[in-house]
PDB file of C-alpha atoms in Angstrom:
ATOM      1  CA  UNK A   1     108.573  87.675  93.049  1.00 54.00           C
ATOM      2  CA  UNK A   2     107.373  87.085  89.466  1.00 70.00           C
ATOM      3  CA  UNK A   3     105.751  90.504  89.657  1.00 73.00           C
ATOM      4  CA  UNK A   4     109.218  91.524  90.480  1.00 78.00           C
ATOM      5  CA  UNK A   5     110.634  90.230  87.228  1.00 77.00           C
ATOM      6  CA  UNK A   6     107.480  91.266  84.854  1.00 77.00           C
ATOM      7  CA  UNK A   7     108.651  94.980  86.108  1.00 80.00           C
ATOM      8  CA  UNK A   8     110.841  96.937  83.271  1.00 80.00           C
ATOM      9  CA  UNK A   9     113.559  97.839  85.566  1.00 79.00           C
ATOM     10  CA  UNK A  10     113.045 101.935  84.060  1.00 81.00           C
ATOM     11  CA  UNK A  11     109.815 101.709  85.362  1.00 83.00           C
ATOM     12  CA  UNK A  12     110.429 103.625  88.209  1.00 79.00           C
ATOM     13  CA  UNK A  13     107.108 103.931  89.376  1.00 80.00           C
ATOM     14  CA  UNK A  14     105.377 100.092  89.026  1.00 83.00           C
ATOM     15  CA  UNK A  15     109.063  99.584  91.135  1.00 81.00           C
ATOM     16  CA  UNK A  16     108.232 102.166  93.822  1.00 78.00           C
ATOM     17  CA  UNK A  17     104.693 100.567  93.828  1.00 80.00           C
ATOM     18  CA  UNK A  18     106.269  96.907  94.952  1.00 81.00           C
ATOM     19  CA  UNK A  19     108.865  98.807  97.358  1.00 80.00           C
ATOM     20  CA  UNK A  20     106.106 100.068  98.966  1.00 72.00           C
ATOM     21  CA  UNK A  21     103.883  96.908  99.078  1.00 75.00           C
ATOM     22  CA  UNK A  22     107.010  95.467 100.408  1.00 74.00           C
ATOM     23  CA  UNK A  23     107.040  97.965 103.583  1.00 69.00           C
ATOM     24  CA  UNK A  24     103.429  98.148 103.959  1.00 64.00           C
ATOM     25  CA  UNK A  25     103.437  94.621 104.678  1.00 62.00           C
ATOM     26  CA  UNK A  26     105.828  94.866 107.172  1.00 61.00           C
ATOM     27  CA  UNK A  27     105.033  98.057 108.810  1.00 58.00           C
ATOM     28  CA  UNK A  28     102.583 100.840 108.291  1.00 55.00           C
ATOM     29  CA  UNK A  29     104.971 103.236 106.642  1.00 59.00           C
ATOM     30  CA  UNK A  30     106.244 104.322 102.962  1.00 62.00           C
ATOM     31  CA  UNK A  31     109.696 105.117 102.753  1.00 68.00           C
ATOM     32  CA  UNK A  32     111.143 107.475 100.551  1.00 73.00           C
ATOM     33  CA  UNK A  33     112.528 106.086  97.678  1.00 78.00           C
ATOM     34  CA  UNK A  34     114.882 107.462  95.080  1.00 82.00           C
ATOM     35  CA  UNK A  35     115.007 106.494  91.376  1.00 85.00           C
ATOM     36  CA  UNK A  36     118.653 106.401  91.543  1.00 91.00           C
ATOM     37  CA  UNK A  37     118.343 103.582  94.266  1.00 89.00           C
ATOM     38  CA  UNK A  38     115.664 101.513  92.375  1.00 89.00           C
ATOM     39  CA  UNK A  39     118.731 101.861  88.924  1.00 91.00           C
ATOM     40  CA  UNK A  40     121.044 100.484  91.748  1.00 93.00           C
ATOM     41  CA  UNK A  41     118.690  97.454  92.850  1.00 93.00           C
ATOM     42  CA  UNK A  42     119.067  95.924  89.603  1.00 92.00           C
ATOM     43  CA  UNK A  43     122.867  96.359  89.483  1.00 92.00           C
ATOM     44  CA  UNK A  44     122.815  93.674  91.761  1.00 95.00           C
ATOM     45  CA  UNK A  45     121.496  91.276  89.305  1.00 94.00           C
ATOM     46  CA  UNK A  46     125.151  90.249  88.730  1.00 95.00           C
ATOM     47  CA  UNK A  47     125.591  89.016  92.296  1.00 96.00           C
ATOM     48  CA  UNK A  48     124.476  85.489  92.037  1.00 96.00           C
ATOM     49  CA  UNK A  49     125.024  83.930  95.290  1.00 97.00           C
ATOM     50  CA  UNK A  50     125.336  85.186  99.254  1.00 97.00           C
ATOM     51  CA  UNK A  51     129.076  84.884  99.096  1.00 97.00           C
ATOM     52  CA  UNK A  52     129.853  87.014  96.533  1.00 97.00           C
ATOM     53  CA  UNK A  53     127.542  89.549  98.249  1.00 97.00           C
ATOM     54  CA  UNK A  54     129.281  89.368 100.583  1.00 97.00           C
ATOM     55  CA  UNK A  55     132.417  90.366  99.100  1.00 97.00           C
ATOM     56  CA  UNK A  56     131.038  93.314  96.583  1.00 96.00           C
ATOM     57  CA  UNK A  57     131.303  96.446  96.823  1.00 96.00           C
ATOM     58  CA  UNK A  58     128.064  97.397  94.900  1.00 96.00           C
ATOM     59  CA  UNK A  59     125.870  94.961  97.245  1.00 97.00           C
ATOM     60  CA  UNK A  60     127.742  97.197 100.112  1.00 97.00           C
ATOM     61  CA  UNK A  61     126.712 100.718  98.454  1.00 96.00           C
ATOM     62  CA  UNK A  62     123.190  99.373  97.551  1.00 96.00           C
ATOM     63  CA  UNK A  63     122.495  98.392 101.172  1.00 97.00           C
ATOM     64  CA  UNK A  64     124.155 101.544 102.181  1.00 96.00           C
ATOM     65  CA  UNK A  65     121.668 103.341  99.742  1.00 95.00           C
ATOM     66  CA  UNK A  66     118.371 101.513 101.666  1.00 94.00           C
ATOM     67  CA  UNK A  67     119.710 102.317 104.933  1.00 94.00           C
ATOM     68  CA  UNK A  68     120.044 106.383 104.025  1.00 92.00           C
ATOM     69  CA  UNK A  69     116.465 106.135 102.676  1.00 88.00           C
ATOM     70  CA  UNK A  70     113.842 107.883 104.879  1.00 83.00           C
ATOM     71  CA  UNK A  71     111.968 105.427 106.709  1.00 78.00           C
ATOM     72  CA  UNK A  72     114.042 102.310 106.220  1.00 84.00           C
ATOM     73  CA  UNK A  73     116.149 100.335 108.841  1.00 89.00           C
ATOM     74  CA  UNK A  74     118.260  96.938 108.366  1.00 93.00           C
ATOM     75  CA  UNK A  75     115.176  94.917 108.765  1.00 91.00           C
ATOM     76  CA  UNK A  76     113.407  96.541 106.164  1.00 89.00           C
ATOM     77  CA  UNK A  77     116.338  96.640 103.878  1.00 93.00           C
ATOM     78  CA  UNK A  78     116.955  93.384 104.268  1.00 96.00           C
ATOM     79  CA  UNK A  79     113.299  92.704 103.443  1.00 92.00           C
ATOM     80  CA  UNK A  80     113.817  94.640 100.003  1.00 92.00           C
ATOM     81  CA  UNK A  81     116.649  93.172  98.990  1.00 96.00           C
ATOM     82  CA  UNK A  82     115.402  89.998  99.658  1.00 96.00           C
ATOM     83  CA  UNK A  83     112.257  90.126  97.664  1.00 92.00           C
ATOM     84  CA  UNK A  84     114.181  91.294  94.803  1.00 94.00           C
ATOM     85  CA  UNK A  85     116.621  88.450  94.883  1.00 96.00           C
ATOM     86  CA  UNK A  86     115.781  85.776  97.809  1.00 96.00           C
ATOM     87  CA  UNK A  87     118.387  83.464  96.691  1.00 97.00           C
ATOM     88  CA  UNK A  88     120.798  85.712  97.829  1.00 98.00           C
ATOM     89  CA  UNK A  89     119.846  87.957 100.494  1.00 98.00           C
ATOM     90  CA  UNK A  90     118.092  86.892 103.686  1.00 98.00           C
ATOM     91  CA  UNK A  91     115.763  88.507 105.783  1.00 96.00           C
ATOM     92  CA  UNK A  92     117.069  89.989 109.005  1.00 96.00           C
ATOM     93  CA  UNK A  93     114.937  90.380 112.359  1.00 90.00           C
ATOM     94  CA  UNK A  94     115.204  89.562 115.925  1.00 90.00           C
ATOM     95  CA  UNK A  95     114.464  86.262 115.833  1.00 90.00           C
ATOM     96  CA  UNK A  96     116.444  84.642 113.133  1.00 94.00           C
ATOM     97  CA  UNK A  97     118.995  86.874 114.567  1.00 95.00           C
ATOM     98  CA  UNK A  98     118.999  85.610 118.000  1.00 93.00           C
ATOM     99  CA  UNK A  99     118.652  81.959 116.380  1.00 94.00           C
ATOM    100  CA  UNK A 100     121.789  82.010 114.459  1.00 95.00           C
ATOM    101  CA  UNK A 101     123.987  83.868 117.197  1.00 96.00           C
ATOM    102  CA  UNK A 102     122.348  83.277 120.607  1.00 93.00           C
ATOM    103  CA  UNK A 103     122.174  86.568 121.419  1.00 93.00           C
ATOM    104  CA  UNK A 104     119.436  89.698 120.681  1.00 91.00           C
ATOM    105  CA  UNK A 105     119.889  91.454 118.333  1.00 90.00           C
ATOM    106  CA  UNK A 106     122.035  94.606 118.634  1.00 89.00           C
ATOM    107  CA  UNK A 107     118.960  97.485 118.551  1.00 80.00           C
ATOM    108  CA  UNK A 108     121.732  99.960 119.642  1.00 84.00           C
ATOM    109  CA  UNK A 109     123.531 100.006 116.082  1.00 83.00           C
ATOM    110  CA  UNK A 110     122.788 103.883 113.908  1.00 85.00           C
ATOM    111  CA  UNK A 111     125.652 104.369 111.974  1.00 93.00           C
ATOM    112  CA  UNK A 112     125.521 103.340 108.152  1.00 95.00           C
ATOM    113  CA  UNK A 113     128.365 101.527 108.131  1.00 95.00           C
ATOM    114  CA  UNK A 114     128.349  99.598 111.084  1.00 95.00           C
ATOM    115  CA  UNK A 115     124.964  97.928 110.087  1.00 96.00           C
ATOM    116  CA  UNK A 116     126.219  96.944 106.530  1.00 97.00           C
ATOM    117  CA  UNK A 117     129.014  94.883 108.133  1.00 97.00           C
ATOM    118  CA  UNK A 118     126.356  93.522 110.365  1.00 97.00           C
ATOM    119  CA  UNK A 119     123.816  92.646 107.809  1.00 98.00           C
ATOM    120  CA  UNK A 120     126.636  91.095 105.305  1.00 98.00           C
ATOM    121  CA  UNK A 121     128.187  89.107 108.395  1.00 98.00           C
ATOM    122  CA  UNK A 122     125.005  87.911 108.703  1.00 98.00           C
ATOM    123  CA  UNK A 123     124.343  86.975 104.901  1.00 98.00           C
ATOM    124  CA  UNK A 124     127.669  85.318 105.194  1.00 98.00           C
ATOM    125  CA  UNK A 125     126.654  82.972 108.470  1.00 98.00           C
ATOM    126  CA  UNK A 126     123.522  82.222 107.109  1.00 97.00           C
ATOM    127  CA  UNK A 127     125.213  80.477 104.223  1.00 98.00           C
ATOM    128  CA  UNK A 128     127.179  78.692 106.601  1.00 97.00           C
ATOM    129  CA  UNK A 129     124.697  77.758 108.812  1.00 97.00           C
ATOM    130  CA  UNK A 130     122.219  76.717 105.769  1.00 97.00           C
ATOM    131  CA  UNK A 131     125.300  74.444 104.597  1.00 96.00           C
ATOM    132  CA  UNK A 132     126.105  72.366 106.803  1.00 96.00           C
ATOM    133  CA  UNK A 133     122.819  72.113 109.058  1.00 95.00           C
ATOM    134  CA  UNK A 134     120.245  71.970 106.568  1.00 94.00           C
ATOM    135  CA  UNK A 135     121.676  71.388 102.741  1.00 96.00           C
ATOM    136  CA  UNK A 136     118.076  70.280 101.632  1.00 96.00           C
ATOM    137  CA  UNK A 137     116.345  73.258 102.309  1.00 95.00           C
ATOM    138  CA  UNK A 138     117.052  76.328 100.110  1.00 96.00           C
ATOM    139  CA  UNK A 139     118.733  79.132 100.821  1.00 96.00           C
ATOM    140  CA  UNK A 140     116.004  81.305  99.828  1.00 96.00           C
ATOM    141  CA  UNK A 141     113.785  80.199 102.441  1.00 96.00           C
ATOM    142  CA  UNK A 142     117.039  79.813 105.423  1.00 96.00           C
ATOM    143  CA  UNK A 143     115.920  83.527 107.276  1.00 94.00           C
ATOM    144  CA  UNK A 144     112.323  81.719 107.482  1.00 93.00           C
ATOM    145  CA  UNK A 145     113.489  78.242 109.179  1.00 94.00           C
ATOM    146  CA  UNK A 146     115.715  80.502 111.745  1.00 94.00           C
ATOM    147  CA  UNK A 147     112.867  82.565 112.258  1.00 91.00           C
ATOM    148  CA  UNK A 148     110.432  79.400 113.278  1.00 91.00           C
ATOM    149  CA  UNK A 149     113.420  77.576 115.097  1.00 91.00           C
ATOM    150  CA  UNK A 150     113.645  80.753 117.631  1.00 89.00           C
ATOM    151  CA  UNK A 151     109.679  81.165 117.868  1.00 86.00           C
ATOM    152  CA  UNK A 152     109.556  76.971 118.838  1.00 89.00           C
ATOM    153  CA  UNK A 153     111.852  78.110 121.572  1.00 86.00           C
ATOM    154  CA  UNK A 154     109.312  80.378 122.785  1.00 80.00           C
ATOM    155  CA  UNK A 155     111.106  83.198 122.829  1.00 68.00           C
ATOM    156  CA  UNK A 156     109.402  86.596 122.572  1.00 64.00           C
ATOM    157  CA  UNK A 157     109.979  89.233 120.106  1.00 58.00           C
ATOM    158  CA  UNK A 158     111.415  92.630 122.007  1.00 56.00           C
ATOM    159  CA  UNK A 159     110.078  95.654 121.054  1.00 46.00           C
TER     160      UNK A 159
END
């Protein structure tokens, strides 16, 4: 994160570089990244908590931008957006999914659209669920304690 913020936000190629490392570490795959998307990333350094993410239109396009981006699904998107501001945007995957709803995750979902109401729905209910279940722990770190209270279950990751 602090590499994050040491980044001039014109420096379109040290912020390629940690979009990258961000994807490698998730998956063995670069995505293809646009300068115009990395501008829009730090457009969103007006959106201060999950709720108003929730309700903006930029966080909307900007996640709309990710998802276009060759090689990059929700989870990954989520991931992005997430390292470059954790105290508003959660991580998404099948397990803090299934945690917070009960159910798997919906792998069927292509269209654009249709996954940014899912992702921002979940942004929203992961607010919720951080608020009144578990106050003391930060949001930042909320996609993390879903993620653990689903593996203690013993539930297995689909593929």
């Amino acid at each position: 994160m602090s590499r994050i913020s040491s980044v001039d936000r014109k420096d379109y190629r040290a912020n390629k570089d940690i979009i990258n490392e961000i994807v490698l570490w998730k998956m063995n795959r670069r995505p293809q990244v646009q300068e115009k998307l990395i501008d829009a990333l730090f457009e969103l350094d007006t959106v201060k908590t999950p709720m108003e993410a929730v309700k903006s239109e930029k966080a909307s396009k900007i996640l709309a931008m990710l998802l276009w981006s060759k090689g990059m699904r929700l989870p990954m998107a989520s991931t992005v957006l997430h390292f470059y501001y954790p105290d508003v945007f959660p991580i998404i995957d099948q397990r803090a999914y299934r945690e917070l709803y009960g159910k798997e995750f919906p792998g069927n979902l292509t269209k654009v659209e249709a996954l940014t109401k899912l992702y921002l729905k979940y942004v929203e209910d992961c607010y919720i669920y951080q608020q009144r279940n578990c106050p003391e722990i930060p949001y930042a770190k909320i996609d993390k304690v879903l993620y653990q209270l689903d593996k203690e279950k013993g539930f297995k990751v689909k593929y």
